[in-house]
């Protein structure tokens, strides 16, 4: 595995490639969720690039940029074992100039839910993903459904800018008790680990209701809120279609139910695709 820390280093390492390129962008502190994307990409491509870059432009003032978990040594081992060809770990200076052209998230889809709670987050995310997709030259790029709105916006960016890359959505990986894996789960302390299970439990409740043919969005949200009482603060429960428009009734095959809540230090998100 080549570890490239500069743009030139990445380009030089890529010159040896002759076939399809799979790409998995991450912010590191890798867990099984990331690994599932990496393995998915490994199976489907001749060459595999993973990036680790904690992107400053997607963090808002007061968020955890400085304390975001960093585990470079362990991440390098994981990537080696997963047979990654190039691990791209650029510096901030390599990725950004001071006065940059900016990409903006779309006005509606980019500013509801996560975009409303974290204004500017998606602009920064799209900016770095555009750079990384261009640099990787990927044929296929892999993103988790865990970040459902992010996935939708990246898919839209690729379409709107006629980018020649296939975006591959990947299933959410959870621990044995249902908690969606996240690098930020390391912030959970004491009983917060237990209480954090209420996010996935609320989605399980929604599944049971839909299976019992209860499709009314308000009724489902009310029942979910009851399950979410173990969280310190619920930011939103949303039932939307694949375009992120609010639904009055669940449409089977076209619905995402999303939840965001604070449990102790971390703000956690989870969702369910129906
Ligand atoms: P991050 O390092 O948090 O920016 O995540 C990098 C990629 O891994 C994104 O496409 C995430 O959606 C994906 N990812 C993170 N956690 C999970 C998970 N539990 N299951 C599946 N994909 C995930």
mmCIF file of C-alpha atoms and ligand atoms in Angstrom:
data_model
loop_
_atom_site.group_PDB
_atom_site.id
_atom_site.type_symbol
_atom_site.label_atom_id
_atom_site.label_comp_id
_atom_site.label_asym_id
_atom_site.label_seq_id
_atom_site.Cartn_x
_atom_site.Cartn_y
_atom_site.Cartn_z
ATOM 1 C CA UNK A 1 0.000 0.000 0.000
ATOM 2 C CA UNK A 2 1.226 3.474 -0.890
ATOM 3 C CA UNK A 3 0.522 6.236 1.624
ATOM 4 C CA UNK A 4 0.223 9.491 -0.328
ATOM 5 C CA UNK A 5 0.305 12.695 1.701
ATOM 6 C CA UNK A 6 0.489 15.121 -1.235
ATOM 7 C CA UNK A 7 -1.437 15.599 -4.496
ATOM 8 C CA UNK A 8 1.740 14.769 -6.446
ATOM 9 C CA UNK A 9 2.243 11.612 -4.387
ATOM 10 C CA UNK A 10 -1.301 10.499 -5.173
ATOM 11 C CA UNK A 11 -0.924 11.223 -8.870
ATOM 12 C CA UNK A 12 2.366 9.384 -9.079
ATOM 13 C CA UNK A 13 0.965 6.296 -7.322
ATOM 14 C CA UNK A 14 -2.095 6.338 -9.598
ATOM 15 C CA UNK A 15 0.083 6.140 -12.699
ATOM 16 C CA UNK A 16 0.558 2.435 -12.049
ATOM 17 C CA UNK A 17 -3.198 1.843 -12.317
ATOM 18 C CA UNK A 18 -4.574 0.278 -15.480
ATOM 19 C CA UNK A 19 -8.169 -0.672 -14.645
ATOM 20 C CA UNK A 20 -11.246 0.486 -12.733
ATOM 21 C CA UNK A 21 -10.736 2.629 -9.642
ATOM 22 C CA UNK A 22 -12.883 2.352 -6.515
ATOM 23 C CA UNK A 23 -12.751 5.171 -3.980
ATOM 24 C CA UNK A 24 -13.861 5.483 -0.347
ATOM 25 C CA UNK A 25 -13.545 8.948 1.223
ATOM 26 C CA UNK A 26 -13.501 9.040 5.045
ATOM 27 C CA UNK A 27 -12.512 11.236 7.974
ATOM 28 C CA UNK A 28 -10.647 8.336 9.603
ATOM 29 C CA UNK A 29 -11.019 6.705 13.034
ATOM 30 C CA UNK A 30 -12.090 3.775 10.904
ATOM 31 C CA UNK A 31 -14.689 1.274 12.147
ATOM 32 C CA UNK A 32 -16.642 -1.626 10.658
ATOM 33 C CA UNK A 33 -18.948 0.816 8.851
ATOM 34 C CA UNK A 34 -16.020 2.263 6.924
ATOM 35 C CA UNK A 35 -14.576 -1.206 6.447
ATOM 36 C CA UNK A 36 -17.771 -2.455 4.823
ATOM 37 C CA UNK A 37 -17.483 0.354 2.247
ATOM 38 C CA UNK A 38 -13.815 -0.476 1.678
ATOM 39 C CA UNK A 39 -14.552 -4.185 1.221
ATOM 40 C CA UNK A 40 -17.460 -3.403 -1.111
ATOM 41 C CA UNK A 41 -15.148 -1.217 -3.211
ATOM 42 C CA UNK A 42 -12.380 -3.840 -3.110
ATOM 43 C CA UNK A 43 -14.732 -6.482 -4.565
ATOM 44 C CA UNK A 44 -15.946 -4.301 -7.428
ATOM 45 C CA UNK A 45 -12.767 -2.581 -8.662
ATOM 46 C CA UNK A 46 -9.284 -3.445 -9.833
ATOM 47 C CA UNK A 47 -7.739 -0.596 -7.856
ATOM 48 C CA UNK A 48 -8.749 0.913 -4.533
ATOM 49 C CA UNK A 49 -8.098 4.357 -3.055
ATOM 50 C CA UNK A 50 -9.184 5.338 0.469
ATOM 51 C CA UNK A 51 -8.804 8.887 1.752
ATOM 52 C CA UNK A 52 -8.583 10.088 5.333
ATOM 53 C CA UNK A 53 -9.092 13.813 5.650
ATOM 54 C CA UNK A 54 -10.784 15.636 8.510
ATOM 55 C CA UNK A 55 -12.240 18.378 6.377
ATOM 56 C CA UNK A 56 -12.314 21.726 8.221
ATOM 57 C CA UNK A 57 -14.827 23.398 5.900
ATOM 58 C CA UNK A 58 -17.644 21.025 6.889
ATOM 59 C CA UNK A 59 -17.329 21.729 10.613
ATOM 60 C CA UNK A 60 -19.276 24.664 12.004
ATOM 61 C CA UNK A 61 -17.909 27.110 14.532
ATOM 62 C CA UNK A 62 -18.007 25.413 17.947
ATOM 63 C CA UNK A 63 -18.189 21.860 16.537
ATOM 64 C CA UNK A 64 -15.636 19.132 17.301
ATOM 65 C CA UNK A 65 -13.013 19.800 14.587
ATOM 66 C CA UNK A 66 -10.121 19.986 17.053
ATOM 67 C CA UNK A 67 -11.204 17.000 19.111
ATOM 68 C CA UNK A 68 -12.432 14.825 16.221
ATOM 69 C CA UNK A 69 -11.008 11.322 16.910
ATOM 70 C CA UNK A 70 -7.762 10.654 15.035
ATOM 71 C CA UNK A 71 -6.270 7.167 14.875
ATOM 72 C CA UNK A 72 -3.810 7.326 11.995
ATOM 73 C CA UNK A 73 -1.697 4.346 13.013
ATOM 74 C CA UNK A 74 -4.623 1.977 13.481
ATOM 75 C CA UNK A 75 -6.263 3.308 10.290
ATOM 76 C CA UNK A 76 -3.133 2.578 8.261
ATOM 77 C CA UNK A 77 -3.106 -1.041 9.560
ATOM 78 C CA UNK A 78 -6.791 -1.488 8.753
ATOM 79 C CA UNK A 79 -6.278 -0.211 5.200
ATOM 80 C CA UNK A 80 -3.234 -2.428 4.688
ATOM 81 C CA UNK A 81 -5.163 -5.502 5.822
ATOM 82 C CA UNK A 82 -8.081 -4.523 3.563
ATOM 83 C CA UNK A 83 -5.693 -4.446 0.585
ATOM 84 C CA UNK A 84 -6.111 -0.765 -0.157
ATOM 85 C CA UNK A 85 -3.736 0.281 -2.980
ATOM 86 C CA UNK A 86 -3.412 3.966 -2.085
ATOM 87 C CA UNK A 87 -4.211 5.599 1.241
ATOM 88 C CA UNK A 88 -4.497 9.335 0.606
ATOM 89 C CA UNK A 89 -3.901 11.426 3.751
ATOM 90 C CA UNK A 90 -3.434 15.011 2.593
ATOM 91 C CA UNK A 91 -2.732 18.066 4.734
ATOM 92 C CA UNK A 92 -5.207 20.950 4.837
ATOM 93 C CA UNK A 93 -2.753 23.094 2.865
ATOM 94 C CA UNK A 94 -2.561 20.489 0.117
ATOM 95 C CA UNK A 95 -6.341 20.564 -0.243
ATOM 96 C CA UNK A 96 -7.180 24.269 0.105
ATOM 97 C CA UNK A 97 -6.142 27.724 -1.037
ATOM 98 C CA UNK A 98 -7.148 30.744 1.018
ATOM 99 C CA UNK A 99 -9.539 32.347 -1.493
ATOM 100 C CA UNK A 100 -11.406 29.495 -3.085
ATOM 101 C CA UNK A 101 -14.267 29.035 -5.476
ATOM 102 C CA UNK A 102 -17.043 27.562 -3.338
ATOM 103 C CA UNK A 103 -19.673 24.977 -4.086
ATOM 104 C CA UNK A 104 -23.061 25.502 -2.476
ATOM 105 C CA UNK A 105 -25.593 22.887 -1.437
ATOM 106 C CA UNK A 106 -28.967 23.217 -3.212
ATOM 107 C CA UNK A 107 -31.296 25.745 -1.602
ATOM 108 C CA UNK A 108 -34.050 23.387 -0.468
ATOM 109 C CA UNK A 109 -32.669 19.886 -0.166
ATOM 110 C CA UNK A 110 -29.400 21.200 1.249
ATOM 111 C CA UNK A 111 -31.011 23.305 3.965
ATOM 112 C CA UNK A 112 -33.519 20.985 5.608
ATOM 113 C CA UNK A 113 -32.806 18.512 8.444
ATOM 114 C CA UNK A 114 -28.996 18.254 8.783
ATOM 115 C CA UNK A 115 -28.595 21.304 6.539
ATOM 116 C CA UNK A 116 -30.934 23.338 8.707
ATOM 117 C CA UNK A 117 -29.330 22.262 11.986
ATOM 118 C CA UNK A 118 -25.791 22.595 10.612
ATOM 119 C CA UNK A 119 -25.973 25.484 8.103
ATOM 120 C CA UNK A 120 -22.934 25.448 5.812
ATOM 121 C CA UNK A 121 -21.988 21.856 6.672
ATOM 122 C CA UNK A 122 -23.105 20.493 3.318
ATOM 123 C CA UNK A 123 -21.375 23.282 1.372
ATOM 124 C CA UNK A 124 -18.064 22.260 2.926
ATOM 125 C CA UNK A 125 -18.782 18.571 2.510
ATOM 126 C CA UNK A 126 -19.628 18.952 -1.194
ATOM 127 C CA UNK A 127 -16.572 21.120 -1.744
ATOM 128 C CA UNK A 128 -14.217 18.471 -0.395
ATOM 129 C CA UNK A 129 -16.014 15.540 -2.013
ATOM 130 C CA UNK A 130 -15.804 17.291 -5.393
ATOM 131 C CA UNK A 131 -12.046 17.744 -4.895
ATOM 132 C CA UNK A 132 -11.548 14.160 -3.733
ATOM 133 C CA UNK A 133 -13.606 12.645 -6.549
ATOM 134 C CA UNK A 134 -11.629 14.646 -9.100
ATOM 135 C CA UNK A 135 -8.298 13.731 -7.540
ATOM 136 C CA UNK A 136 -9.094 10.033 -7.215
ATOM 137 C CA UNK A 137 -10.290 9.685 -10.809
ATOM 138 C CA UNK A 138 -12.683 7.102 -9.401
ATOM 139 C CA UNK A 139 -15.025 5.075 -11.575
ATOM 140 C CA UNK A 140 -17.002 4.084 -8.488
ATOM 141 C CA UNK A 141 -17.209 5.965 -5.183
ATOM 142 C CA UNK A 142 -18.780 4.430 -2.085
ATOM 143 C CA UNK A 143 -20.864 6.279 0.513
ATOM 144 C CA UNK A 144 -22.876 5.051 3.508
ATOM 145 C CA UNK A 145 -26.652 5.378 3.767
ATOM 146 C CA UNK A 146 -25.967 6.311 7.403
ATOM 147 C CA UNK A 147 -25.466 9.849 6.070
ATOM 148 C CA UNK A 148 -28.577 9.721 3.917
ATOM 149 C CA UNK A 149 -28.807 13.416 3.089
ATOM 150 C CA UNK A 150 -25.089 13.601 2.325
ATOM 151 C CA UNK A 151 -25.471 10.676 -0.069
ATOM 152 C CA UNK A 152 -28.432 12.358 -1.789
ATOM 153 C CA UNK A 153 -26.543 15.648 -2.191
ATOM 154 C CA UNK A 154 -23.408 13.982 -3.556
ATOM 155 C CA UNK A 155 -25.549 12.067 -6.048
ATOM 156 C CA UNK A 156 -27.143 15.368 -7.069
ATOM 157 C CA UNK A 157 -23.762 17.117 -7.377
ATOM 158 C CA UNK A 158 -22.461 14.372 -9.653
ATOM 159 C CA UNK A 159 -25.600 14.700 -11.802
ATOM 160 C CA UNK A 160 -25.674 18.525 -11.860
ATOM 161 C CA UNK A 161 -21.970 18.848 -12.704
ATOM 162 C CA UNK A 162 -22.008 15.940 -15.192
ATOM 163 C CA UNK A 163 -19.241 14.204 -13.269
ATOM 164 C CA UNK A 164 -18.119 10.878 -14.675
ATOM 165 C CA UNK A 165 -18.318 8.762 -11.522
ATOM 166 C CA UNK A 166 -20.784 6.197 -10.264
ATOM 167 C CA UNK A 167 -21.979 6.795 -6.679
ATOM 168 C CA UNK A 168 -22.590 3.520 -4.847
ATOM 169 C CA UNK A 169 -24.847 3.648 -1.737
ATOM 170 C CA UNK A 170 -23.842 1.202 1.021
ATOM 171 C CA UNK A 171 -25.931 -0.270 3.842
ATOM 172 C CA UNK A 172 -25.709 1.031 7.429
ATOM 173 C CA UNK A 173 -23.517 -1.104 9.708
ATOM 174 C CA UNK A 174 -24.642 -1.432 13.341
ATOM 175 C CA UNK A 175 -23.250 -3.025 16.473
ATOM 176 C CA UNK A 176 -24.863 -6.164 17.877
ATOM 177 C CA UNK A 177 -27.363 -4.072 19.859
ATOM 178 C CA UNK A 178 -28.403 -1.909 16.915
ATOM 179 C CA UNK A 179 -26.350 1.267 17.438
ATOM 180 C CA UNK A 180 -25.253 2.639 14.051
ATOM 181 C CA UNK A 181 -21.457 2.723 14.042
ATOM 182 C CA UNK A 182 -19.906 6.183 13.995
ATOM 183 C CA UNK A 183 -16.486 7.618 14.758
ATOM 184 C CA UNK A 184 -18.233 9.913 17.232
ATOM 185 C CA UNK A 185 -19.548 6.947 19.299
ATOM 186 C CA UNK A 186 -16.229 7.080 21.205
ATOM 187 C CA UNK A 187 -17.594 10.197 22.910
ATOM 188 C CA UNK A 188 -20.337 8.108 24.605
ATOM 189 C CA UNK A 189 -19.639 7.580 28.306
ATOM 190 C CA UNK A 190 -21.249 5.483 31.052
ATOM 191 C CA UNK A 191 -24.993 5.059 30.616
ATOM 192 C CA UNK A 192 -24.950 7.096 27.400
ATOM 193 C CA UNK A 193 -24.013 3.926 25.452
ATOM 194 C CA UNK A 194 -27.210 2.346 26.689
ATOM 195 C CA UNK A 195 -29.288 5.464 26.102
ATOM 196 C CA UNK A 196 -27.898 5.885 22.572
ATOM 197 C CA UNK A 197 -29.728 2.691 21.607
ATOM 198 C CA UNK A 198 -32.971 4.664 21.635
ATOM 199 C CA UNK A 199 -32.232 6.030 18.149
ATOM 200 C CA UNK A 200 -32.217 2.627 16.465
ATOM 201 C CA UNK A 201 -35.004 1.465 18.803
ATOM 202 C CA UNK A 202 -37.184 4.322 17.568
ATOM 203 C CA UNK A 203 -36.560 3.222 13.975
ATOM 204 C CA UNK A 204 -37.413 -0.361 14.931
ATOM 205 C CA UNK A 205 -40.662 0.939 16.385
ATOM 206 C CA UNK A 206 -41.362 2.702 13.064
ATOM 207 C CA UNK A 207 -40.649 -0.536 11.168
ATOM 208 C CA UNK A 208 -43.090 -2.467 13.352
ATOM 209 C CA UNK A 209 -45.764 0.151 12.795
ATOM 210 C CA UNK A 210 -45.289 0.153 9.027
ATOM 211 C CA UNK A 211 -45.393 -3.660 9.016
ATOM 212 C CA UNK A 212 -48.662 -3.369 10.942
ATOM 213 C CA UNK A 213 -49.876 -1.084 8.096
ATOM 214 C CA UNK A 214 -49.706 2.152 10.110
ATOM 215 C CA UNK A 215 -48.493 4.605 7.462
ATOM 216 C CA UNK A 216 -49.508 7.955 8.952
ATOM 217 C CA UNK A 217 -46.335 10.040 9.423
ATOM 218 C CA UNK A 218 -47.545 11.998 12.468
ATOM 219 C CA UNK A 219 -48.661 8.850 14.286
ATOM 220 C CA UNK A 220 -45.312 7.141 13.607
ATOM 221 C CA UNK A 221 -43.316 10.235 14.668
ATOM 222 C CA UNK A 222 -45.282 10.487 17.916
ATOM 223 C CA UNK A 223 -44.533 6.852 18.757
ATOM 224 C CA UNK A 224 -40.848 7.340 17.877
ATOM 225 C CA UNK A 225 -40.610 10.397 20.131
ATOM 226 C CA UNK A 226 -41.850 8.259 23.017
ATOM 227 C CA UNK A 227 -39.004 5.754 22.415
ATOM 228 C CA UNK A 228 -36.522 8.624 22.098
ATOM 229 C CA UNK A 229 -37.155 9.882 25.623
ATOM 230 C CA UNK A 230 -33.800 8.326 26.659
ATOM 231 C CA UNK A 231 -31.986 10.918 24.512
ATOM 232 C CA UNK A 232 -31.000 14.248 26.087
ATOM 233 C CA UNK A 233 -32.460 16.231 23.226
ATOM 234 C CA UNK A 234 -34.192 15.179 20.020
ATOM 235 C CA UNK A 235 -33.302 17.535 17.154
ATOM 236 C CA UNK A 236 -35.611 16.079 14.549
ATOM 237 C CA UNK A 237 -37.641 13.091 13.503
ATOM 238 C CA UNK A 238 -38.465 13.255 9.805
ATOM 239 C CA UNK A 239 -40.342 11.092 7.361
ATOM 240 C CA UNK A 240 -39.403 12.101 3.826
ATOM 241 C CA UNK A 241 -39.372 10.699 0.328
ATOM 242 C CA UNK A 242 -36.127 10.039 -1.567
ATOM 243 C CA UNK A 243 -36.196 13.730 -2.650
ATOM 244 C CA UNK A 244 -36.188 14.733 1.028
ATOM 245 C CA UNK A 245 -39.699 16.168 0.824
ATOM 246 C CA UNK A 246 -41.814 15.620 3.954
ATOM 247 C CA UNK A 247 -44.445 12.900 3.595
ATOM 248 C CA UNK A 248 -47.850 12.709 5.255
ATOM 249 C CA UNK A 249 -47.971 8.983 4.601
ATOM 250 C CA UNK A 250 -45.140 6.469 4.311
ATOM 251 C CA UNK A 251 -44.699 5.391 0.684
ATOM 252 C CA UNK A 252 -43.276 1.881 0.607
ATOM 253 C CA UNK A 253 -40.108 1.864 -1.524
ATOM 254 C CA UNK A 254 -39.749 5.662 -1.487
ATOM 255 C CA UNK A 255 -39.387 6.668 2.168
ATOM 256 C CA UNK A 256 -36.550 7.517 4.530
ATOM 257 C CA UNK A 257 -37.211 7.974 8.237
ATOM 258 C CA UNK A 258 -34.460 10.024 9.900
ATOM 259 C CA UNK A 259 -33.638 10.906 13.439
ATOM 260 C CA UNK A 260 -31.030 13.179 15.041
ATOM 261 C CA UNK A 261 -30.548 13.428 18.802
ATOM 262 C CA UNK A 262 -28.021 14.396 21.432
ATOM 263 C CA UNK A 263 -26.939 11.729 23.913
ATOM 264 C CA UNK A 264 -24.291 13.123 26.248
ATOM 265 C CA UNK A 265 -21.526 14.783 24.216
ATOM 266 C CA UNK A 266 -22.230 13.462 20.725
ATOM 267 C CA UNK A 267 -25.012 14.381 18.388
ATOM 268 C CA UNK A 268 -26.095 11.096 16.792
ATOM 269 C CA UNK A 269 -27.987 10.433 13.569
ATOM 270 C CA UNK A 270 -29.636 7.311 12.243
ATOM 271 C CA UNK A 271 -32.163 6.447 9.575
ATOM 272 C CA UNK A 272 -34.244 3.771 7.985
ATOM 273 C CA UNK A 273 -34.939 3.279 4.274
ATOM 274 C CA UNK A 274 -38.386 1.856 3.592
HETATM 275 P P1 LIG B 1 -16.984 9.639 7.885
HETATM 276 O O1 LIG B 1 -15.602 9.134 8.171
HETATM 277 O O2 LIG B 1 -17.853 9.693 9.093
HETATM 278 O O3 LIG B 1 -16.990 10.902 7.072
HETATM 279 O O4 LIG B 1 -17.667 8.525 6.970
HETATM 280 C C1 LIG B 1 -17.101 8.106 5.761
HETATM 281 C C2 LIG B 1 -18.083 7.248 5.018
HETATM 282 O O5 LIG B 1 -18.424 6.114 5.808
HETATM 283 C C3 LIG B 1 -19.399 7.972 4.692
HETATM 284 O O6 LIG B 1 -19.830 7.601 3.390
HETATM 285 C C4 LIG B 1 -20.329 7.447 5.746
HETATM 286 O O7 LIG B 1 -21.688 7.467 5.365
HETATM 287 C C5 LIG B 1 -19.836 6.017 5.879
HETATM 288 N N1 LIG B 1 -20.241 5.446 7.164
HETATM 289 C C6 LIG B 1 -19.997 5.952 8.400
HETATM 290 N N2 LIG B 1 -20.574 5.181 9.345
HETATM 291 C C7 LIG B 1 -21.197 4.172 8.691
HETATM 292 C C8 LIG B 1 -21.977 3.051 9.098
HETATM 293 N N3 LIG B 1 -22.245 2.798 10.377
HETATM 294 N N4 LIG B 1 -22.467 2.227 8.141
HETATM 295 C C9 LIG B 1 -22.209 2.465 6.828
HETATM 296 N N5 LIG B 1 -21.479 3.502 6.380
HETATM 297 C C10 LIG B 1 -20.986 4.343 7.294
#
